[in-house]
Short mmCIF file of C-alpha atoms in Angstrom, two decimals:
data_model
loop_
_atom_site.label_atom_id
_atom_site.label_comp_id
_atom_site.label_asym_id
_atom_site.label_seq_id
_atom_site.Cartn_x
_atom_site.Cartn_y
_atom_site.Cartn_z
CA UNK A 1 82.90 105.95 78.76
CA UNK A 2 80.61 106.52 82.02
CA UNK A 3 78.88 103.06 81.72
CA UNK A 4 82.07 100.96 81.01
CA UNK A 5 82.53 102.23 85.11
CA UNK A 6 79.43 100.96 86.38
CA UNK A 7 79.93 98.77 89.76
CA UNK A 8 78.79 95.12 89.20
CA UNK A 9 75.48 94.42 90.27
CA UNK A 10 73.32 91.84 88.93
CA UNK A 11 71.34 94.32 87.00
CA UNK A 12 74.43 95.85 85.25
CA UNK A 13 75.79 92.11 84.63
CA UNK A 14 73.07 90.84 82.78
CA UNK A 15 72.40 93.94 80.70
CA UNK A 16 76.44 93.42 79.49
CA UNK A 17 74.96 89.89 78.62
CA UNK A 18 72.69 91.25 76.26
CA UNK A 19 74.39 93.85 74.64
CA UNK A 20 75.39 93.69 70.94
CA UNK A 21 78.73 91.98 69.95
CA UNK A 22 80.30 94.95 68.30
CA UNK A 23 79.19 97.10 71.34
CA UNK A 24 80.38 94.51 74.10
CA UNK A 25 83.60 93.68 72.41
CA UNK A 26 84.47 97.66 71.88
CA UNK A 27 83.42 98.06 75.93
CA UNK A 28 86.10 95.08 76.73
CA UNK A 29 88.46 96.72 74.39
CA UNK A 30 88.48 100.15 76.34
CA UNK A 31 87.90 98.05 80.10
CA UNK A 32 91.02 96.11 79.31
CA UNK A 33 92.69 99.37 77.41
CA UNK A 34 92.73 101.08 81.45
CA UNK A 35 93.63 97.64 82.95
CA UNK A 36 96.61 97.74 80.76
CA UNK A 37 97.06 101.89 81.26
CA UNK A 38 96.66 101.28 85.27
CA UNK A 39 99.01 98.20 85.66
CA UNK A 40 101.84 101.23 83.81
CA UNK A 41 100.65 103.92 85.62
CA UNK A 42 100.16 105.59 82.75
CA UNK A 43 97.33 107.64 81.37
CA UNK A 44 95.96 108.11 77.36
CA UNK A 45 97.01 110.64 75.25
CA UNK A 46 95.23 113.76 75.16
CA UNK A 47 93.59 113.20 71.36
CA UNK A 48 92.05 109.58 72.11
CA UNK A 49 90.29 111.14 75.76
CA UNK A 50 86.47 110.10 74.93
CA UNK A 51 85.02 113.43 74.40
CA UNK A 52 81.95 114.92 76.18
CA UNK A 53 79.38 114.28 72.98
CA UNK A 54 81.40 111.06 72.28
CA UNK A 55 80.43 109.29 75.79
CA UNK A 56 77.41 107.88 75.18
CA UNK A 57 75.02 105.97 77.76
CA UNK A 58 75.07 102.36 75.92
CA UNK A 59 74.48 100.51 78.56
CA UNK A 60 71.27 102.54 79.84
CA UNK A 61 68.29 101.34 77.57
CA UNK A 62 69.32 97.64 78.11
CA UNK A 63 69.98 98.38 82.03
CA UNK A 64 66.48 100.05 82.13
CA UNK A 65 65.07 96.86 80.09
CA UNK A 66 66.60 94.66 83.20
CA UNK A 67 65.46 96.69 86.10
CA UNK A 68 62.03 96.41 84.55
CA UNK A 69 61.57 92.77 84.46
CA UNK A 70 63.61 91.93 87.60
CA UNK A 71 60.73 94.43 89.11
CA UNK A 72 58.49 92.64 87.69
CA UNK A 73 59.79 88.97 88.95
CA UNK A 74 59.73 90.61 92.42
CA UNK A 75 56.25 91.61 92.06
CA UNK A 76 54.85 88.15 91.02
CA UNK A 77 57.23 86.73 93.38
CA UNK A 78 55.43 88.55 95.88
CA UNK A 79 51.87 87.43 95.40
CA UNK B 1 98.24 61.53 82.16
CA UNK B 2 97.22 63.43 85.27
CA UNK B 3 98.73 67.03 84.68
CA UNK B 4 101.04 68.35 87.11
CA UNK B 5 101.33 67.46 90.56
CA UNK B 6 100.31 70.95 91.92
CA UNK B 7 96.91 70.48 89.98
CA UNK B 8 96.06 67.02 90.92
CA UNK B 9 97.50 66.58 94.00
CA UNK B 10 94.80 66.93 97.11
CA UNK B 11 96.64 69.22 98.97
CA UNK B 12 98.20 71.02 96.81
CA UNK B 13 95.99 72.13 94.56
CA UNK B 14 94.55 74.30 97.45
CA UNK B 15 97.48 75.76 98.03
CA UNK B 16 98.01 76.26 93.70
CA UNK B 17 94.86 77.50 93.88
CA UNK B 18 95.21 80.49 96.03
CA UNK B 19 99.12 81.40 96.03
CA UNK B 20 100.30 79.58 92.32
CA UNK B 21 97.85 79.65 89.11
CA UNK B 22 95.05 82.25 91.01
CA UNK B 23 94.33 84.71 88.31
CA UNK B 24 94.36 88.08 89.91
CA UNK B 25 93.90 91.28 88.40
CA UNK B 26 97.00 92.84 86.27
CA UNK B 27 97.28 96.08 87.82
CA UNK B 28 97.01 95.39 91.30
CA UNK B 29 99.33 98.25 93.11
CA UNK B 30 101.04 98.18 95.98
CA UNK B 31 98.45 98.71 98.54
CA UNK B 32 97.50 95.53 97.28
CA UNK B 33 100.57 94.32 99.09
CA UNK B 34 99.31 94.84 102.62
CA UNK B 35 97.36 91.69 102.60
CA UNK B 36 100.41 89.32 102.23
CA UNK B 37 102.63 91.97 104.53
CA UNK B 38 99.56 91.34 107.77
CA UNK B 39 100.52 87.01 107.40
CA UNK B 40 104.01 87.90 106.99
CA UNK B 41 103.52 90.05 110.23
CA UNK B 42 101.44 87.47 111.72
CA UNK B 43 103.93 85.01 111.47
CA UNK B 44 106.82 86.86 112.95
CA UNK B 45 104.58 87.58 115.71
CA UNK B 46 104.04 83.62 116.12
CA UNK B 47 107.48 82.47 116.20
CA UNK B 48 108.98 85.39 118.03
CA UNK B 49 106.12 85.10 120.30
CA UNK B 50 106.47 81.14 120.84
CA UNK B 51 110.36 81.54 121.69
CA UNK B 52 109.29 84.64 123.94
CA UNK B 53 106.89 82.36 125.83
CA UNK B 54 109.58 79.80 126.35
CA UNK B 55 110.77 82.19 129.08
CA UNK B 56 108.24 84.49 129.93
CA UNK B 57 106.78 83.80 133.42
CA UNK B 58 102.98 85.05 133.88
CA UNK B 59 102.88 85.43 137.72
CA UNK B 60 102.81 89.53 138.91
CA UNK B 61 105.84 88.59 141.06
CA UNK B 62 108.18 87.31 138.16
CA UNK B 63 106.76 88.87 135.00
CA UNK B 64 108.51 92.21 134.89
CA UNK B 65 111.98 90.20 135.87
CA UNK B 66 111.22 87.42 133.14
CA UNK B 67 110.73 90.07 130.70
CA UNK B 68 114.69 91.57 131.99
CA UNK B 69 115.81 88.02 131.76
CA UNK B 70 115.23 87.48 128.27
CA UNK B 71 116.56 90.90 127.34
CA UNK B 72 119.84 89.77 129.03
CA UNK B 73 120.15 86.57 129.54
CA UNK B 74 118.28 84.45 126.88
CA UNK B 75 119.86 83.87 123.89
CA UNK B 76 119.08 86.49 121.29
CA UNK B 77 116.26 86.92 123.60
CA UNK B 78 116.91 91.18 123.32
CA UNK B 79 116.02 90.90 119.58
CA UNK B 80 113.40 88.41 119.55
CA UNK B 81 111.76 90.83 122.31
CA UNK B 82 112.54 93.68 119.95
CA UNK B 83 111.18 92.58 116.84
CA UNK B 84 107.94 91.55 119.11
CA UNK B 85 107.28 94.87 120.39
CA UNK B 86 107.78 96.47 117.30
CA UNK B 87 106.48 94.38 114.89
CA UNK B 88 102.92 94.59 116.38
CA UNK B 89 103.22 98.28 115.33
CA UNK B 90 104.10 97.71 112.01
CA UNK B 91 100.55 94.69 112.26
CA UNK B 92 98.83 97.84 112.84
CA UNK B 93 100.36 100.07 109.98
CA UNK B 94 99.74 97.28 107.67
CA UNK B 95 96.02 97.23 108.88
CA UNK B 96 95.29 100.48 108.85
CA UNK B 97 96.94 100.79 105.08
CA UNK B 98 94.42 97.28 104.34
CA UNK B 99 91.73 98.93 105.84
CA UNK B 100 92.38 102.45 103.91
CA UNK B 101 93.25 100.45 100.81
CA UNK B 102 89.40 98.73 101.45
CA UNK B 103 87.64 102.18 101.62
CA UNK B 104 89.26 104.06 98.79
CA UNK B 105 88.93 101.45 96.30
CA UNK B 106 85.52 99.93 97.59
CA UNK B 107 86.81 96.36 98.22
CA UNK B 108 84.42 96.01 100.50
CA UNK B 109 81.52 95.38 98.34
CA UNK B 110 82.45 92.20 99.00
CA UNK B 111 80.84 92.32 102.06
CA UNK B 112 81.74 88.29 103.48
CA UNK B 113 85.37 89.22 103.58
CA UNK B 114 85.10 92.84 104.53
CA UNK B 115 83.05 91.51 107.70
CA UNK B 116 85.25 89.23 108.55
CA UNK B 117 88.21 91.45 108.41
CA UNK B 118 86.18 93.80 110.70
CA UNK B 119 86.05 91.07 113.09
CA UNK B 120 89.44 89.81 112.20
CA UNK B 121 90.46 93.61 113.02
CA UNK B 122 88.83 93.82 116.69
CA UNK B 123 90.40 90.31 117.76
CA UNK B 124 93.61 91.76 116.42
CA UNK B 125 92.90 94.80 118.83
CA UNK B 126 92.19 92.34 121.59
CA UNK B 127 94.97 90.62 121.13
CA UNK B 128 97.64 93.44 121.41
CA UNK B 129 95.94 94.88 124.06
CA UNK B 130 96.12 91.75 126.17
CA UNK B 131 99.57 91.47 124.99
CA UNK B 132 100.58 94.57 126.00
CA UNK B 133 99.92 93.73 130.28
CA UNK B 134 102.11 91.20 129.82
CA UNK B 135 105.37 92.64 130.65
CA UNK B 136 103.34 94.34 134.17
CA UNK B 137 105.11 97.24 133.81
CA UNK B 138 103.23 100.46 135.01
CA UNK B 139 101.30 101.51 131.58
CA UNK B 140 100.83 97.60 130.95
CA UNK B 141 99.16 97.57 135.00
CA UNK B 142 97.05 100.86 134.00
CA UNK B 143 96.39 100.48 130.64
CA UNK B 144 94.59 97.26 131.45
CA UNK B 145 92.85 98.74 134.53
CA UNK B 146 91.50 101.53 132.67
CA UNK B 147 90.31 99.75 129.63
CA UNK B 148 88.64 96.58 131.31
CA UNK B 149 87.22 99.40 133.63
CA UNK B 150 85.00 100.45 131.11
CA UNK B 151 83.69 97.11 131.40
CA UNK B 152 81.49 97.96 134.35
CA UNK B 153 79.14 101.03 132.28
CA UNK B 154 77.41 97.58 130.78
CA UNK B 155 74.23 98.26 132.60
CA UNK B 156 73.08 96.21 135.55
CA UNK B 157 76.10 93.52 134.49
CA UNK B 158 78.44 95.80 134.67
CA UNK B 159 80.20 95.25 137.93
CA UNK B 160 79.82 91.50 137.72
CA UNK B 161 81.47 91.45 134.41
CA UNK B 162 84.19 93.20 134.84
CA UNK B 163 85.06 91.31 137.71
CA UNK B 164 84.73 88.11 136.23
CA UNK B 165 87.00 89.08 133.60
CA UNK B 166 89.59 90.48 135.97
CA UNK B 167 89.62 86.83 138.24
CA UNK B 168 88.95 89.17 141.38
CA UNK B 169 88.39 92.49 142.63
CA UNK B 170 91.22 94.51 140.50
CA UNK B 171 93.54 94.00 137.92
CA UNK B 172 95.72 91.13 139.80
CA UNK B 173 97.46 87.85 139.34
CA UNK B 174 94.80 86.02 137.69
CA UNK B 175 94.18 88.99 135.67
CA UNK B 176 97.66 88.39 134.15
CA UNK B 177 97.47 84.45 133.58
CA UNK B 178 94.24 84.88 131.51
CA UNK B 179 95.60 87.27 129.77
CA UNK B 180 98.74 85.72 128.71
CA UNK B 181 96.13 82.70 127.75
CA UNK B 182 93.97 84.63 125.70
CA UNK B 183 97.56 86.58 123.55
CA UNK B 184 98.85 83.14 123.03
CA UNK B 185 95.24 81.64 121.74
CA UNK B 186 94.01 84.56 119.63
CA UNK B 187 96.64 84.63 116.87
CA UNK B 188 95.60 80.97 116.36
CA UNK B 189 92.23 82.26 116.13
CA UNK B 190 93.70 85.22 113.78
CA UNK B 191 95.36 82.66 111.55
CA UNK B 192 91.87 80.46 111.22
CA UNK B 193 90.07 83.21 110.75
CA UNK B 194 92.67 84.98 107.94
CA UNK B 195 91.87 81.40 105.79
CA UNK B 196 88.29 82.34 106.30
CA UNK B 197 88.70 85.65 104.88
CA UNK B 198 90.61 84.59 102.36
CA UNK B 199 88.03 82.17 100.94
CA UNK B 200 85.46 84.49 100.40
CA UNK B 201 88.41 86.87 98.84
CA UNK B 202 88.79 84.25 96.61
CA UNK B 203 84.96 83.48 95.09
CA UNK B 204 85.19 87.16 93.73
CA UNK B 205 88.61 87.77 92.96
CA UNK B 206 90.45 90.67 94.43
CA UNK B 207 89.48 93.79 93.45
CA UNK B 208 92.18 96.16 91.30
CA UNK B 209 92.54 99.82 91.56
CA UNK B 210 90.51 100.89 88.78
CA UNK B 211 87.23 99.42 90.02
CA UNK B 212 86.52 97.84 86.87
CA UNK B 213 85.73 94.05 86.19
CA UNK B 214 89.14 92.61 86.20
CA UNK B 215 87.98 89.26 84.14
CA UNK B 216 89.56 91.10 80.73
CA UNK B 217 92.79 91.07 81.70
CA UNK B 218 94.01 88.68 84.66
CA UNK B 219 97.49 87.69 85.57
CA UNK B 220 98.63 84.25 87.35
CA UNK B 221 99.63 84.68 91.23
CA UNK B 222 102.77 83.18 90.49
CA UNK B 223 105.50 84.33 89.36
CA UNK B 224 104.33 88.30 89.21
CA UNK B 225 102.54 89.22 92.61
CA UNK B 226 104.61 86.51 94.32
CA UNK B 227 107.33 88.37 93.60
CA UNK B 228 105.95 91.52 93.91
CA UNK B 229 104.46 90.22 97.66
CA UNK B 230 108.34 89.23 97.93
CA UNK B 231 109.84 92.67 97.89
CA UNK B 232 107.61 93.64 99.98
CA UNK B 233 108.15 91.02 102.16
CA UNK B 234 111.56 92.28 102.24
CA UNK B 235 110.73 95.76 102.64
CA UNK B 236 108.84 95.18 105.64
CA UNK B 237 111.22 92.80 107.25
CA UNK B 238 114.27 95.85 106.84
CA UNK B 239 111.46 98.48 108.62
CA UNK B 240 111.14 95.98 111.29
CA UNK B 241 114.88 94.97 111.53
CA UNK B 242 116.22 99.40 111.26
CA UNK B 243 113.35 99.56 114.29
CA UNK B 244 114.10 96.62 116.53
CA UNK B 245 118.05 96.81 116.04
CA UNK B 246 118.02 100.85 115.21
CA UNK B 247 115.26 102.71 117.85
CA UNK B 248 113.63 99.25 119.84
CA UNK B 249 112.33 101.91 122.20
CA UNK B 250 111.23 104.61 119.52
CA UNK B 251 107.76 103.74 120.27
CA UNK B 252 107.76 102.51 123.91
CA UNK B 253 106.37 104.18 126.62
CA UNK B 254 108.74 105.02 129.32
CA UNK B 255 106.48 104.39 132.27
CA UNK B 256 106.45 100.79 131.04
CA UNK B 257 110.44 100.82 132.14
CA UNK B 258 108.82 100.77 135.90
CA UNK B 259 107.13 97.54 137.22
CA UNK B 260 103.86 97.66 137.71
CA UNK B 261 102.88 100.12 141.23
CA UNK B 262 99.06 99.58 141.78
CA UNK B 263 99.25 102.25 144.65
CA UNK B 264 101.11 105.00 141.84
CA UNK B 265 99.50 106.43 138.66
CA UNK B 266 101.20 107.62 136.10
CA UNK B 267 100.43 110.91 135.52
CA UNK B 268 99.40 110.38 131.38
CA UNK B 269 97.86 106.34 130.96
CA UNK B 270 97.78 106.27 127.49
CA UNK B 271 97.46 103.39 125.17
CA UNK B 272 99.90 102.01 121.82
CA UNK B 273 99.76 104.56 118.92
CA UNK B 274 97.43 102.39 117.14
CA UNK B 275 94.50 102.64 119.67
CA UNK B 276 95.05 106.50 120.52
CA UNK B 277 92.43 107.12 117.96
CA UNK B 278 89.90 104.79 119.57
CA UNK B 279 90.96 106.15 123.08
CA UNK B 280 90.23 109.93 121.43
CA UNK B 281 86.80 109.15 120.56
CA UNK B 282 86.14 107.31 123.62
CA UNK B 283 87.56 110.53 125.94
CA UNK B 284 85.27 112.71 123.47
CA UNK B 285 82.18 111.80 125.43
CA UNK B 286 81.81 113.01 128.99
CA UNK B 287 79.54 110.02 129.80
CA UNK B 288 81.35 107.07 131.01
CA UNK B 289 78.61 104.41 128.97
CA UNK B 290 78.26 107.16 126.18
CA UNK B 291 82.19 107.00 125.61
CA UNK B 292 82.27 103.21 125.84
CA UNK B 293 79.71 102.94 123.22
CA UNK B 294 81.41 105.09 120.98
CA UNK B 295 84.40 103.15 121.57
CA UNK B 296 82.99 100.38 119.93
CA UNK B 297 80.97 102.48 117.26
CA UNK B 298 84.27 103.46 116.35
CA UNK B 299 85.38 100.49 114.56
CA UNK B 300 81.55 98.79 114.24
CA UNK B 301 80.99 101.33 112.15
CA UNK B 302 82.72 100.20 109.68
CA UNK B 303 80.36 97.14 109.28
CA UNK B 304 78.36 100.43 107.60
CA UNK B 305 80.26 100.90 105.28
CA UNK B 306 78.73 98.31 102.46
CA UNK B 307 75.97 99.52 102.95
CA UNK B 308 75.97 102.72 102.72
CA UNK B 309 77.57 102.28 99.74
CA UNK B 310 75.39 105.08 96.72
CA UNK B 311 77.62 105.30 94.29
CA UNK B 312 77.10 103.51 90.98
CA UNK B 313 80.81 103.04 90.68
CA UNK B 314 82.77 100.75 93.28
CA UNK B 315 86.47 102.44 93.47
CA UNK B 316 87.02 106.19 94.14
CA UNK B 317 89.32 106.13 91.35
CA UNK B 318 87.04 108.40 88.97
CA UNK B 319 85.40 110.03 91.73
CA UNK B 320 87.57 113.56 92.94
CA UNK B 321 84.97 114.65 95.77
CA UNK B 322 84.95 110.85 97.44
CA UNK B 323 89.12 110.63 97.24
CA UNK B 324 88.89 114.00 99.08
CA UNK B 325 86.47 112.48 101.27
CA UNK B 326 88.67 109.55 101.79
CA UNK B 327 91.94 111.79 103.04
CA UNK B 328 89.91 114.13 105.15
CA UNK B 329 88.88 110.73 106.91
CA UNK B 330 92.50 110.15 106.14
CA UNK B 331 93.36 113.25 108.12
CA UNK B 332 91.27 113.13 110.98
CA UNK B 333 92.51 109.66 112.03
CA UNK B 334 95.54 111.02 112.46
CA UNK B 335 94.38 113.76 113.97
CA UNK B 336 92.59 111.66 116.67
CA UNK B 337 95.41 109.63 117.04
CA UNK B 338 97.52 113.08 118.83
CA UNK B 339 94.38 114.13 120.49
CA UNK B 340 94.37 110.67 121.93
CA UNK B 341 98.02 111.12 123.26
CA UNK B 342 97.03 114.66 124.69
CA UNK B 343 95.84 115.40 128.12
CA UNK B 344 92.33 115.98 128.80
CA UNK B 345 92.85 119.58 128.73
CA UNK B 346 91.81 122.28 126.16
CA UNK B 347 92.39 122.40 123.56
CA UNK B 348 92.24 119.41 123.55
CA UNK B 349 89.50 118.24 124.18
CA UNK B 350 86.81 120.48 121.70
CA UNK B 351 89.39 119.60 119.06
CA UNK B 352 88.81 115.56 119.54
CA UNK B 353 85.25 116.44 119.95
CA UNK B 354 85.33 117.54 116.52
CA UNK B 355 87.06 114.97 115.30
CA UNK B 356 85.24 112.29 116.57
CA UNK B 357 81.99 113.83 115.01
CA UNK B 358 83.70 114.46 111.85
CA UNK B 359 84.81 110.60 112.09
CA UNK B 360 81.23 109.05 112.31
CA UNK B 361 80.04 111.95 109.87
CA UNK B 362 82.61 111.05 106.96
CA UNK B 363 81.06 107.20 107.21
CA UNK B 364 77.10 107.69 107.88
CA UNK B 365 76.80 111.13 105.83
CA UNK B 366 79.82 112.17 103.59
CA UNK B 367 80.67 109.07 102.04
CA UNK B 368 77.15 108.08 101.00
CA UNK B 369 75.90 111.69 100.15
CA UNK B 370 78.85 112.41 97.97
CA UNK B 371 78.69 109.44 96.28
CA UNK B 372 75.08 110.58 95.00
CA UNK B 373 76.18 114.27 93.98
CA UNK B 374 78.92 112.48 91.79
CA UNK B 375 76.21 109.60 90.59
CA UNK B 376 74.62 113.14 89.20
CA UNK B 377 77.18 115.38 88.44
CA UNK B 378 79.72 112.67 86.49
CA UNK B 379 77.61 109.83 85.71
CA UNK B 380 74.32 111.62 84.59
CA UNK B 381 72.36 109.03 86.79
#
């Protein structure tokens, strides 16, 4: 999925922290799934691609949460 | 009970730590090889170098005929001078595959090492250049004289500087003595530095070529990537060997056959392969300063590169319109690097105009603005 190929910022690392377990362990299933694929040089079968309506934004809501009160911190920082 | 000796042990534990139980990413490739192939090429260079100096004589009267006497005279002297020659070609193969490898797969997000291999890179270029006098044959006598030329478009300094650095009033005796000071001190400097680099390599882990966080699935140093460094180890060591014993003078310049004639040009001073791209982009600009500055742009700009970084993921590896990016940058390297052995004659010269702007463009404008289009287009951000 899109998010699981985010670049590691803080932001993104923290809102991995708080995601749910079933969510974060399924993301480090499919992150070490391409680990594994790449070290073969392989790629997956065509039938278990993510499809289009399948590759969903998980990651966004709590990203947006974390952008939000790091802005925040900032902002009373800088009073 | 203490554990084993490579854990507990002051010393070695360092040295466990960054070439035995490091955990490195699973699926690092082979252009994550080029890292261990640049110390393997740094220390041929040192011991070929330190036997070299054993007989080289840096005095304009006896350098040229040193050089001869180790070719024919020294023991094994011919191949140690070989392997010397050559093997700061294949240094520069190496770095430019590093440096690619960097840029494709956005390694250098980790912008502590990716500075210092910036600066690692221009001592490196020092280095060979100063290197490259040392023999005083006529492109060594020329080269030099052109380059440390440029010296004087520093403004107001200018003159004063570059004579400082020559010892006198032109490329001369003294020039030579420094210089053969500064090629035996920088790879010290290299080596020091390399550790450097290699310590802030190791407070993020290497990056893999996926892009993703490696932390799910790491691998220990030892026994699978020292093994895999060994082959290529071994496959470097048989390009440098079929060169040295096979071609030696493949890459040479023939003028450099001729000792060193301040009172004869050569028709064509040209620099090493690896710097014709640098020389291309500094010919590009009709204005002596102008052309010096983009000289050094050409490799500063690099220290861009972080951060101009848009793109929400780090590698190019799911991004098609940055790894065409990447090989048009790819491409026009190489094609500065024939402009840069052409004469300043059209069409040459419009074409390594071109280039040069396309150069700077692909790092302050294509990279970045692609990178958004695709944040859009495949990431719906």
């Amino acid at each position: 999925m899109a998010d699981d190929t985010l670049r590691q910022t803080p932001e993104v690392i923290e809102a991995v922290r708080r995601l749910p377990a079933d969510t974060y362990n399924q993301r480090a299933f499919r992150i070490k799934r391409a680990l594994d694929l790449s070290l073969k040089h392989r790629i997956l079968p065509t039938e278990q691609w993510t499809k289009f309506e399948e590759d969903v934004r998980y990651l966004k809501p709590y990203l947006e949460e974390v952008e939000r009160e790091m802005k925040e911190k900032a902002d009373w920082n800088a009073r | 009970m203490t554990g084993p000796l490579r854990k507990s042990h002051p010393l070695f534990r360092i040295l466990n730590g960054s070439l035995v139980d490091l955990p490195a990413p699973s699926n690092l490739s082979v252009w994550w090889n080029f890292g261990s192939l640049l110390s393997l090429c740094l220390i041929v260079q040192l011991i070929t170098g330190i036997f070299l100096a054993m007989h080289y004589t840096a005095d304009i009267s006896l350098a040229f005929s040193s050089v001869s006497h180790i070719c024919r005279d020294v023991n094994y002297g011919w191949l140690l001078r070989n392997i010397h020659a050559n093997s700061a070609s294949f240094f520069f193969i190496c770095l430019y595959c590093h440096i690619g490898r960097g840029i494709y797969y956005g390694s250098y997000v980790n912008q502590e090492t990716w500075n210092i291999g910036v600066i690692l890179f221009l001592i490196t270029m020092v280095t060979a250049f100063v290197g490259y006098v040392l023999p005083w044959g006529q492109m060594s006598f020329w080269a030099a004289t052109v380059i440390t030329n440029l010296l004087s478009a520093v403004p107001y300094i200018g003159e004063m500087l570059v004579q400082w650095v020559w010892g006198g009033f032109s490329v001369d005796n003294a020039t030579l003595t420094r210089f053969f000071t500064f090629h035996f001190l920088f790879p010290f400097i290299i080596a020091a530095l390399s550790i450097i680099h290699l310590l802030f390599l190791h407070q993020t882990s290497s990056n893999n070529p996926t892009g993703l966080d490696s932390n799910y699935d790491k691998a220990p140093f030892h026994v699978y990537f020292s093994t895999k460094d060994l082959v290529g180890f071994l496959v470097l060591l048989a390009g440098i060997l079929t060169l040295a014993l096979l071609a030696p003078t493949a890459l040479n310049d023939p003028e450099n056959f001729i000792p060193a004639n301040p009172l004869v040009t050569p028709t064509h001073i040209q620099p090493e392969w690896y710097f014709l791209f640098a020389y291309a982009i500094l010919r590009s600009i009709p204005n002596k300063l102008g052309g010096v500055i983009a000289l050094l742009a050409a490799v500063l700009v690099w220290v861009l590169v972080p951060i101009l970084h848009t793109s929400w993921n780090q590698a190019s590896t799911f991004r098609p319109l940055s790894q065409v990016t990447f090989w048009i940058l790819a491409a026009t390297f190489i094609i500065l690097t024939w402009i840069g052995s052409q004469p300043v004659e059209e069409p040459y010269i419009i074409i390594g105009q071109v280039a040069s702007v396309l150069y700077f463009s692909i790092f302050v404008f294509l990279f970045p603005g692609i990178a958004v289009i695709e944040n859009k287009l495949l990431l719906r951000y």
